[in-house]
Amino acid sequence: TMKITFYGHACIGIEVNDVHILVDPFISGNPKASHIDINTLKADYILLTHAHQDHILDVEAIAKRTEAVIVSNYEIASHYGNKGFNYHPMNHGGSWDFEFGTVKYVIALHTSSFPDGSYGGQPGGFVIEGEHKNIYIAGDTALTMDMKLIPMRTKLDLAILPIGDNFTMDVEDAIIASDFVQCDKVLGYHFDTFGYIEINHEEAKRKFFDKGKDLMLLEIGASIEL
Ligand code: NI
Ligand code: MN
């Protein structure tokens, strides 16, 4: 099985065969996630979709303690490699077989500067093919036709999609995205953290339900198993 934990905003924990993967750690700066302690989180790998502060804030603290391998686009991975962290650089369209499964770095339509304005490469998302389950983590992105490429290679069991609007897709576009990636089981993220991205939970779930789809919105710290 694959255990997926929501750590708030766009931070996701994935546990497969005792391997711990953390995606986009932004916890210590998220008042809604104050009950999550970054000093106890396990991480063998840290996957980063892009370089924005609300996705990388806790990378160094967690990677220093865990010696996790930082997986991201070439620019972001090298940035951490140059600072002495373990890293694995990728770029769009490329896949790599890790111990927990195959990771593909896919297109996201967004931007990717580091907090100091330096270049963070081009933003992406991840398709993870585990032993039994496959998931798509879209990252921050607009709705894009490139999402249609994903089901040509991978049958997804879960799509993790941003739904907060303003910086990313809104709920309506996320519904279309779930059509594009051919996955009706969606975990929503990137909502409610800031005033710009507050959403109505019941309305969002109903809109998905009306299209025959399932939108899950997890409490921060809650998990699902696939
Ligand atoms: Ni962003
Ligand atoms: Mn973001």
PDB file of N, CA, C and O in Angstrom, residues 70-134:
ATOM      1  N   ILE A  70      17.419  15.133  -2.130  1.00  0.00           N
ATOM      2  CA  ILE A  70      16.522  16.157  -2.667  1.00  0.00           C
ATOM      3  C   ILE A  70      16.369  15.945  -4.171  1.00  0.00           C
ATOM      4  O   ILE A  70      17.347  15.986  -4.921  1.00  0.00           O
ATOM      5  N   VAL A  71      15.142  15.698  -4.596  1.00  0.00           N
ATOM      6  CA  VAL A  71      14.841  15.404  -5.999  1.00  0.00           C
ATOM      7  C   VAL A  71      14.050  16.565  -6.585  1.00  0.00           C
ATOM      8  O   VAL A  71      12.983  16.910  -6.070  1.00  0.00           O
ATOM      9  N   SER A  72      14.583  17.170  -7.638  1.00  0.00           N
ATOM     10  CA  SER A  72      13.853  18.267  -8.263  1.00  0.00           C
ATOM     11  C   SER A  72      14.433  18.534  -9.643  1.00  0.00           C
ATOM     12  O   SER A  72      15.231  17.736 -10.148  1.00  0.00           O
ATOM     13  N   ASN A  73      14.023  19.643 -10.229  1.00  0.00           N
ATOM     14  CA  ASN A  73      14.615  20.007 -11.516  1.00  0.00           C
ATOM     15  C   ASN A  73      16.113  20.293 -11.328  1.00  0.00           C
ATOM     16  O   ASN A  73      16.604  20.430 -10.204  1.00  0.00           O
ATOM     17  N   TYR A  74      16.848  20.399 -12.399  1.00  0.00           N
ATOM     18  CA  TYR A  74      18.299  20.538 -12.354  1.00  0.00           C
ATOM     19  C   TYR A  74      18.735  21.728 -11.500  1.00  0.00           C
ATOM     20  O   TYR A  74      19.642  21.615 -10.670  1.00  0.00           O
ATOM     21  N   GLU A  75      18.079  22.874 -11.692  1.00  0.00           N
ATOM     22  CA  GLU A  75      18.498  24.089 -11.009  1.00  0.00           C
ATOM     23  C   GLU A  75      18.277  24.001  -9.497  1.00  0.00           C
ATOM     24  O   GLU A  75      19.130  24.406  -8.704  1.00  0.00           O
ATOM     25  N   ILE A  76      17.124  23.491  -9.100  1.00  0.00           N
ATOM     26  CA  ILE A  76      16.819  23.406  -7.661  1.00  0.00           C
ATOM     27  C   ILE A  76      17.686  22.334  -6.999  1.00  0.00           C
ATOM     28  O   ILE A  76      18.276  22.553  -5.931  1.00  0.00           O
ATOM     29  N   ALA A  77      17.798  21.168  -7.636  1.00  0.00           N
ATOM     30  CA  ALA A  77      18.606  20.087  -7.062  1.00  0.00           C
ATOM     31  C   ALA A  77      20.069  20.531  -6.936  1.00  0.00           C
ATOM     32  O   ALA A  77      20.715  20.304  -5.899  1.00  0.00           O
ATOM     33  N   SER A  78      20.597  21.196  -7.958  1.00  0.00           N
ATOM     34  CA  SER A  78      21.989  21.664  -7.916  1.00  0.00           C
ATOM     35  C   SER A  78      22.183  22.727  -6.836  1.00  0.00           C
ATOM     36  O   SER A  78      23.214  22.765  -6.166  1.00  0.00           O
ATOM     37  N   HIS A  79      21.195  23.582  -6.674  1.00  0.00           N
ATOM     38  CA  HIS A  79      21.232  24.611  -5.624  1.00  0.00           C
ATOM     39  C   HIS A  79      21.491  23.961  -4.262  1.00  0.00           C
ATOM     40  O   HIS A  79      22.344  24.413  -3.492  1.00  0.00           O
ATOM     41  N   TYR A  80      20.785  22.876  -3.979  1.00  0.00           N
ATOM     42  CA  TYR A  80      20.986  22.202  -2.695  1.00  0.00           C
ATOM     43  C   TYR A  80      22.251  21.347  -2.707  1.00  0.00           C
ATOM     44  O   TYR A  80      22.936  21.227  -1.690  1.00  0.00           O
ATOM     45  N   GLY A  81      22.576  20.777  -3.862  1.00  0.00           N
ATOM     46  CA  GLY A  81      23.819  20.021  -3.983  1.00  0.00           C
ATOM     47  C   GLY A  81      25.030  20.892  -3.675  1.00  0.00           C
ATOM     48  O   GLY A  81      25.957  20.486  -2.969  1.00  0.00           O
ATOM     49  N   ASN A  82      25.001  22.130  -4.176  1.00  0.00           N
ATOM     50  CA  ASN A  82      26.112  23.063  -3.943  1.00  0.00           C
ATOM     51  C   ASN A  82      26.261  23.419  -2.467  1.00  0.00           C
ATOM     52  O   ASN A  82      27.317  23.845  -2.016  1.00  0.00           O
ATOM     53  N   LYS A  83      25.183  23.260  -1.723  1.00  0.00           N
ATOM     54  CA  LYS A  83      25.234  23.541  -0.283  1.00  0.00           C
ATOM     55  C   LYS A  83      25.587  22.293   0.522  1.00  0.00           C
ATOM     56  O   LYS A  83      25.557  22.317   1.760  1.00  0.00           O
ATOM     57  N   GLY A  84      25.863  21.191  -0.177  1.00  0.00           N
ATOM     58  CA  GLY A  84      26.304  19.982   0.507  1.00  0.00           C
ATOM     59  C   GLY A  84      25.225  18.958   0.787  1.00  0.00           C
ATOM     60  O   GLY A  84      25.488  17.931   1.422  1.00  0.00           O
ATOM     61  N   PHE A  85      24.011  19.207   0.327  1.00  0.00           N
ATOM     62  CA  PHE A  85      22.929  18.242   0.545  1.00  0.00           C
ATOM     63  C   PHE A  85      22.972  17.132  -0.507  1.00  0.00           C
ATOM     64  O   PHE A  85      23.517  17.315  -1.597  1.00  0.00           O
ATOM     65  N   ASN A  86      22.402  15.980  -0.155  1.00  0.00           N
ATOM     66  CA  ASN A  86      22.258  14.898  -1.125  1.00  0.00           C
ATOM     67  C   ASN A  86      21.200  15.292  -2.139  1.00  0.00           C
ATOM     68  O   ASN A  86      20.159  15.831  -1.767  1.00  0.00           O
ATOM     69  N   TYR A  87      21.445  15.034  -3.410  1.00  0.00           N
ATOM     70  CA  TYR A  87      20.485  15.499  -4.402  1.00  0.00           C
ATOM     71  C   TYR A  87      20.447  14.600  -5.629  1.00  0.00           C
ATOM     72  O   TYR A  87      21.402  13.867  -5.917  1.00  0.00           O
ATOM     73  N   HIS A  88      19.338  14.680  -6.324  1.00  0.00           N
ATOM     74  CA  HIS A  88      19.176  13.975  -7.592  1.00  0.00           C
ATOM     75  C   HIS A  88      18.487  14.932  -8.572  1.00  0.00           C
ATOM     76  O   HIS A  88      17.297  15.222  -8.432  1.00  0.00           O
ATOM     77  N   PRO A  89      19.231  15.428  -9.574  1.00  0.00           N
ATOM     78  CA  PRO A  89      18.629  16.366 -10.530  1.00  0.00           C
ATOM     79  C   PRO A  89      17.831  15.644 -11.616  1.00  0.00           C
ATOM     80  O   PRO A  89      18.218  14.561 -12.070  1.00  0.00           O
ATOM     81  N   MET A  90      16.720  16.262 -12.016  1.00  0.00           N
ATOM     82  CA  MET A  90      15.914  15.711 -13.118  1.00  0.00           C
ATOM     83  C   MET A  90      15.538  16.865 -14.043  1.00  0.00           C
ATOM     84  O   MET A  90      15.888  18.017 -13.797  1.00  0.00           O
ATOM     85  N   ASN A  91      14.831  16.556 -15.099  1.00  0.00           N
ATOM     86  CA  ASN A  91      14.202  17.624 -15.866  1.00  0.00           C
ATOM     87  C   ASN A  91      12.968  17.061 -16.556  1.00  0.00           C
ATOM     88  O   ASN A  91      12.721  15.866 -16.522  1.00  0.00           O
ATOM     89  N   HIS A  92      12.195  17.939 -17.160  1.00  0.00           N
ATOM     90  CA  HIS A  92      10.882  17.561 -17.676  1.00  0.00           C
ATOM     91  C   HIS A  92      10.938  16.398 -18.661  1.00  0.00           C
ATOM     92  O   HIS A  92      11.757  16.400 -19.572  1.00  0.00           O
ATOM     93  N   GLY A  93      10.040  15.454 -18.453  1.00  0.00           N
ATOM     94  CA  GLY A  93       9.939  14.310 -19.353  1.00  0.00           C
ATOM     95  C   GLY A  93      10.818  13.153 -18.957  1.00  0.00           C
ATOM     96  O   GLY A  93      10.681  12.055 -19.494  1.00  0.00           O
ATOM     97  N   GLY A  94      11.735  13.395 -18.015  1.00  0.00           N
ATOM     98  CA  GLY A  94      12.639  12.336 -17.593  1.00  0.00           C
ATOM     99  C   GLY A  94      12.110  11.568 -16.398  1.00  0.00           C
ATOM    100  O   GLY A  94      11.405  12.127 -15.557  1.00  0.00           O
ATOM    101  N   SER A  95      12.462  10.274 -16.355  1.00  0.00           N
ATOM    102  CA  SER A  95      12.066   9.401 -15.241  1.00  0.00           C
ATOM    103  C   SER A  95      13.302   8.782 -14.620  1.00  0.00           C
ATOM    104  O   SER A  95      14.347   8.657 -15.272  1.00  0.00           O
ATOM    105  N   TRP A  96      13.167   8.360 -13.365  1.00  0.00           N
ATOM    106  CA  TRP A  96      14.249   7.646 -12.695  1.00  0.00           C
ATOM    107  C   TRP A  96      13.644   6.602 -11.764  1.00  0.00           C
ATOM    108  O   TRP A  96      12.637   6.868 -11.114  1.00  0.00           O
ATOM    109  N   ASP A  97      14.264   5.425 -11.746  1.00  0.00           N
ATOM    110  CA  ASP A  97      13.791   4.357 -10.859  1.00  0.00           C
ATOM    111  C   ASP A  97      14.450   4.495  -9.490  1.00  0.00           C
ATOM    112  O   ASP A  97      15.648   4.232  -9.356  1.00  0.00           O
ATOM    113  N   PHE A  98      13.686   4.932  -8.516  1.00  0.00           N
ATOM    114  CA  PHE A  98      14.167   4.987  -7.136  1.00  0.00           C
ATOM    115  C   PHE A  98      13.766   3.693  -6.435  1.00  0.00           C
ATOM    116  O   PHE A  98      13.017   2.879  -6.994  1.00  0.00           O
ATOM    117  N   GLU A  99      14.207   3.511  -5.194  1.00  0.00           N
ATOM    118  CA  GLU A  99      13.898   2.283  -4.464  1.00  0.00           C
ATOM    119  C   GLU A  99      12.396   2.127  -4.211  1.00  0.00           C
ATOM    120  O   GLU A  99      11.901   1.020  -4.048  1.00  0.00           O
ATOM    121  N   PHE A 100      11.665   3.253  -4.191  1.00  0.00           N
ATOM    122  CA  PHE A 100      10.226   3.211  -3.888  1.00  0.00           C
ATOM    123  C   PHE A 100       9.369   3.201  -5.144  1.00  0.00           C
ATOM    124  O   PHE A 100       8.148   3.031  -5.072  1.00  0.00           O
ATOM    125  N   GLY A 101       9.975   3.418  -6.300  1.00  0.00           N
ATOM    126  CA  GLY A 101       9.189   3.447  -7.530  1.00  0.00           C
ATOM    127  C   GLY A 101       9.818   4.381  -8.544  1.00  0.00           C
ATOM    128  O   GLY A 101      10.896   4.939  -8.314  1.00  0.00           O
ATOM    129  N   THR A 102       9.111   4.543  -9.658  1.00  0.00           N
ATOM    130  CA  THR A 102       9.627   5.389 -10.739  1.00  0.00           C
ATOM    131  C   THR A 102       9.029   6.788 -10.619  1.00  0.00           C
ATOM    132  O   THR A 102       7.818   6.940 -10.446  1.00  0.00           O
ATOM    133  N   VAL A 103       9.893   7.780 -10.703  1.00  0.00           N
ATOM    134  CA  VAL A 103       9.440   9.170 -10.619  1.00  0.00           C
ATOM    135  C   VAL A 103       9.657   9.840 -11.967  1.00  0.00           C
ATOM    136  O   VAL A 103      10.747   9.760 -12.547  1.00  0.00           O
ATOM    137  N   LYS A 104       8.622  10.488 -12.472  1.00  0.00           N
ATOM    138  CA  LYS A 104       8.747  11.285 -13.695  1.00  0.00           C
ATOM    139  C   LYS A 104       8.473  12.742 -13.362  1.00  0.00           C
ATOM    140  O   LYS A 104       7.518  13.049 -12.638  1.00  0.00           O
ATOM    141  N   TYR A 105       9.337  13.625 -13.846  1.00  0.00           N
ATOM    142  CA  TYR A 105       9.141  15.067 -13.639  1.00  0.00           C
ATOM    143  C   TYR A 105       8.374  15.594 -14.846  1.00  0.00           C
ATOM    144  O   TYR A 105       8.850  15.487 -15.980  1.00  0.00           O
ATOM    145  N   VAL A 106       7.172  16.103 -14.604  1.00  0.00           N
ATOM    146  CA  VAL A 106       6.297  16.504 -15.715  1.00  0.00           C
ATOM    147  C   VAL A 106       6.026  18.011 -15.694  1.00  0.00           C
ATOM    148  O   VAL A 106       6.282  18.696 -14.705  1.00  0.00           O
ATOM    149  N   ILE A 107       5.476  18.479 -16.778  1.00  0.00           N
ATOM    150  CA  ILE A 107       5.223  19.909 -16.976  1.00  0.00           C
ATOM    151  C   ILE A 107       4.210  20.479 -15.973  1.00  0.00           C
ATOM    152  O   ILE A 107       3.191  19.878 -15.720  1.00  0.00           O
ATOM    153  N   ALA A 108       4.527  21.652 -15.451  1.00  0.00           N
ATOM    154  CA  ALA A 108       3.532  22.463 -14.748  1.00  0.00           C
ATOM    155  C   ALA A 108       3.631  23.874 -15.324  1.00  0.00           C
ATOM    156  O   ALA A 108       4.716  24.313 -15.691  1.00  0.00           O
ATOM    157  N   LEU A 109       2.514  24.537 -15.422  1.00  0.00           N
ATOM    158  CA  LEU A 109       2.518  25.899 -15.958  1.00  0.00           C
ATOM    159  C   LEU A 109       2.419  26.887 -14.804  1.00  0.00           C
ATOM    160  O   LEU A 109       1.344  27.092 -14.227  1.00  0.00           O
ATOM    161  N   HIS A 110       3.570  27.464 -14.433  1.00  0.00           N
ATOM    162  CA  HIS A 110       3.668  28.293 -13.233  1.00  0.00           C
ATOM    163  C   HIS A 110       4.998  29.041 -13.330  1.00  0.00           C
ATOM    164  O   HIS A 110       5.505  29.204 -14.448  1.00  0.00           O
ATOM    165  N   THR A 111       5.577  29.500 -12.220  1.00  0.00           N
ATOM    166  CA  THR A 111       6.915  30.091 -12.229  1.00  0.00           C
ATOM    167  C   THR A 111       7.727  29.419 -11.126  1.00  0.00           C
ATOM    168  O   THR A 111       7.192  28.584 -10.399  1.00  0.00           O
ATOM    169  N   SER A 112       9.017  29.748 -11.011  1.00  0.00           N
ATOM    170  CA  SER A 112       9.839  28.994 -10.055  1.00  0.00           C
ATOM    171  C   SER A 112      11.083  29.739  -9.597  1.00  0.00           C
ATOM    172  O   SER A 112      12.183  29.232  -9.711  1.00  0.00           O
ATOM    173  N   SER A 113      10.913  30.951  -9.051  1.00  0.00           N
ATOM    174  CA  SER A 113      12.092  31.631  -8.500  1.00  0.00           C
ATOM    175  C   SER A 113      12.278  31.251  -7.033  1.00  0.00           C
ATOM    176  O   SER A 113      11.304  30.949  -6.333  1.00  0.00           O
ATOM    177  N   PHE A 114      13.547  31.261  -6.564  1.00  0.00           N
ATOM    178  CA  PHE A 114      13.814  31.110  -5.136  1.00  0.00           C
ATOM    179  C   PHE A 114      13.371  32.394  -4.425  1.00  0.00           C
ATOM    180  O   PHE A 114      13.201  33.444  -5.067  1.00  0.00           O
ATOM    181  N   PRO A 115      13.198  32.304  -3.099  1.00  0.00           N
ATOM    182  CA  PRO A 115      12.745  33.489  -2.347  1.00  0.00           C
ATOM    183  C   PRO A 115      13.625  34.727  -2.574  1.00  0.00           C
ATOM    184  O   PRO A 115      13.128  35.854  -2.521  1.00  0.00           O
ATOM    185  N   ASP A 116      14.931  34.559  -2.851  1.00  0.00           N
ATOM    186  CA  ASP A 116      15.802  35.723  -3.080  1.00  0.00           C
ATOM    187  C   ASP A 116      15.751  36.193  -4.534  1.00  0.00           C
ATOM    188  O   ASP A 116      16.473  37.107  -4.922  1.00  0.00           O
ATOM    189  N   GLY A 117      14.896  35.583  -5.345  1.00  0.00           N
ATOM    190  CA  GLY A 117      14.729  36.002  -6.731  1.00  0.00           C
ATOM    191  C   GLY A 117      15.592  35.225  -7.701  1.00  0.00           C
ATOM    192  O   GLY A 117      15.449  35.384  -8.920  1.00  0.00           O
ATOM    193  N   SER A 118      16.500  34.384  -7.198  1.00  0.00           N
ATOM    194  CA  SER A 118      17.362  33.636  -8.117  1.00  0.00           C
ATOM    195  C   SER A 118      16.571  32.555  -8.845  1.00  0.00           C
ATOM    196  O   SER A 118      15.490  32.140  -8.414  1.00  0.00           O
ATOM    197  N   TYR A 119      17.170  32.095  -9.946  1.00  0.00           N
ATOM    198  CA  TYR A 119      16.479  31.226 -10.894  1.00  0.00           C
ATOM    199  C   TYR A 119      16.246  29.815 -10.337  1.00  0.00           C
ATOM    200  O   TYR A 119      17.195  29.145  -9.943  1.00  0.00           O
ATOM    201  N   GLY A 120      15.027  29.379 -10.326  1.00  0.00           N
ATOM    202  CA  GLY A 120      14.699  28.045  -9.822  1.00  0.00           C
ATOM    203  C   GLY A 120      14.276  27.097 -10.921  1.00  0.00           C
ATOM    204  O   GLY A 120      13.490  26.172 -10.678  1.00  0.00           O
ATOM    205  N   GLY A 121      14.805  27.316 -12.130  1.00  0.00           N
ATOM    206  CA  GLY A 121      14.443  26.436 -13.241  1.00  0.00           C
ATOM    207  C   GLY A 121      12.980  26.584 -13.597  1.00  0.00           C
ATOM    208  O   GLY A 121      12.341  27.576 -13.266  1.00  0.00           O
ATOM    209  N   GLN A 122      12.471  25.603 -14.296  1.00  0.00           N
ATOM    210  CA  GLN A 122      11.052  25.615 -14.677  1.00  0.00           C
ATOM    211  C   GLN A 122      10.284  24.711 -13.712  1.00  0.00           C
ATOM    212  O   GLN A 122      10.772  23.665 -13.319  1.00  0.00           O
ATOM    213  N   PRO A 123       9.075  25.112 -13.339  1.00  0.00           N
ATOM    214  CA  PRO A 123       8.308  24.343 -12.358  1.00  0.00           C
ATOM    215  C   PRO A 123       7.806  23.027 -12.947  1.00  0.00           C
ATOM    216  O   PRO A 123       7.676  22.896 -14.164  1.00  0.00           O
ATOM    217  N   GLY A 124       7.516  22.087 -12.075  1.00  0.00           N
ATOM    218  CA  GLY A 124       7.019  20.793 -12.547  1.00  0.00           C
ATOM    219  C   GLY A 124       6.065  20.148 -11.577  1.00  0.00           C
ATOM    220  O   GLY A 124       5.672  20.730 -10.550  1.00  0.00           O
ATOM    221  N   GLY A 125       5.678  18.944 -11.950  1.00  0.00           N
ATOM    222  CA  GLY A 125       4.903  18.069 -11.079  1.00  0.00           C
ATOM    223  C   GLY A 125       5.583  16.711 -11.132  1.00  0.00           C
ATOM    224  O   GLY A 125       6.580  16.528 -11.839  1.00  0.00           O
ATOM    225  N   PHE A 126       5.038  15.750 -10.390  1.00  0.00           N
ATOM    226  CA  PHE A 126       5.625  14.407 -10.372  1.00  0.00           C
ATOM    227  C   PHE A 126       4.571  13.346 -10.645  1.00  0.00           C
ATOM    228  O   PHE A 126       3.468  13.408 -10.084  1.00  0.00           O
ATOM    229  N   VAL A 127       4.911  12.392 -11.474  1.00  0.00           N
ATOM    230  CA  VAL A 127       4.128  11.158 -11.575  1.00  0.00           C
ATOM    231  C   VAL A 127       4.950  10.083 -10.892  1.00  0.00           C
ATOM    232  O   VAL A 127       6.121   9.872 -11.255  1.00  0.00           O
ATOM    233  N   ILE A 128       4.393   9.453  -9.884  1.00  0.00           N
ATOM    234  CA  ILE A 128       5.102   8.403  -9.152  1.00  0.00           C
ATOM    235  C   ILE A 128       4.409   7.071  -9.408  1.00  0.00           C
ATOM    236  O   ILE A 128       3.220   6.918  -9.111  1.00  0.00           O
ATOM    237  N   GLU A 129       5.141   6.156 -10.002  1.00  0.00           N
ATOM    238  CA  GLU A 129       4.623   4.805 -10.216  1.00  0.00           C
ATOM    239  C   GLU A 129       5.233   3.902  -9.167  1.00  0.00           C
ATOM    240  O   GLU A 129       6.416   3.573  -9.214  1.00  0.00           O
ATOM    241  N   GLY A 130       4.411   3.539  -8.178  1.00  0.00           N
ATOM    242  CA  GLY A 130       4.878   2.630  -7.130  1.00  0.00           C
ATOM    243  C   GLY A 130       4.704   1.193  -7.585  1.00  0.00           C
ATOM    244  O   GLY A 130       4.327   0.925  -8.726  1.00  0.00           O
ATOM    245  N   GLU A 131       4.956   0.274  -6.672  1.00  0.00           N
ATOM    246  CA  GLU A 131       4.844  -1.141  -7.018  1.00  0.00           C
ATOM    247  C   GLU A 131       3.414  -1.500  -7.422  1.00  0.00           C
ATOM    248  O   GLU A 131       3.183  -2.227  -8.370  1.00  0.00           O
ATOM    249  N   HIS A 132       2.440  -0.922  -6.678  1.00  0.00           N
ATOM    250  CA  HIS A 132       1.035  -1.249  -6.934  1.00  0.00           C
ATOM    251  C   HIS A 132       0.163  -0.049  -7.277  1.00  0.00           C
ATOM    252  O   HIS A 132      -0.901  -0.211  -7.867  1.00  0.00           O
ATOM    253  N   LYS A 133       0.577   1.141  -6.846  1.00  0.00           N
ATOM    254  CA  LYS A 133      -0.267   2.323  -7.021  1.00  0.00           C
ATOM    255  C   LYS A 133       0.503   3.459  -7.695  1.00  0.00           C
ATOM    256  O   LYS A 133       1.701   3.632  -7.457  1.00  0.00           O
ATOM    257  N   ASN A 134      -0.232   4.218  -8.500  1.00  0.00           N
ATOM    258  CA  ASN A 134       0.371   5.339  -9.231  1.00  0.00           C
ATOM    259  C   ASN A 134      -0.324   6.648  -8.854  1.00  0.00           C
ATOM    260  O   ASN A 134      -1.552   6.702  -8.821  1.00  0.00           O
TER     261      ASN A 134
END
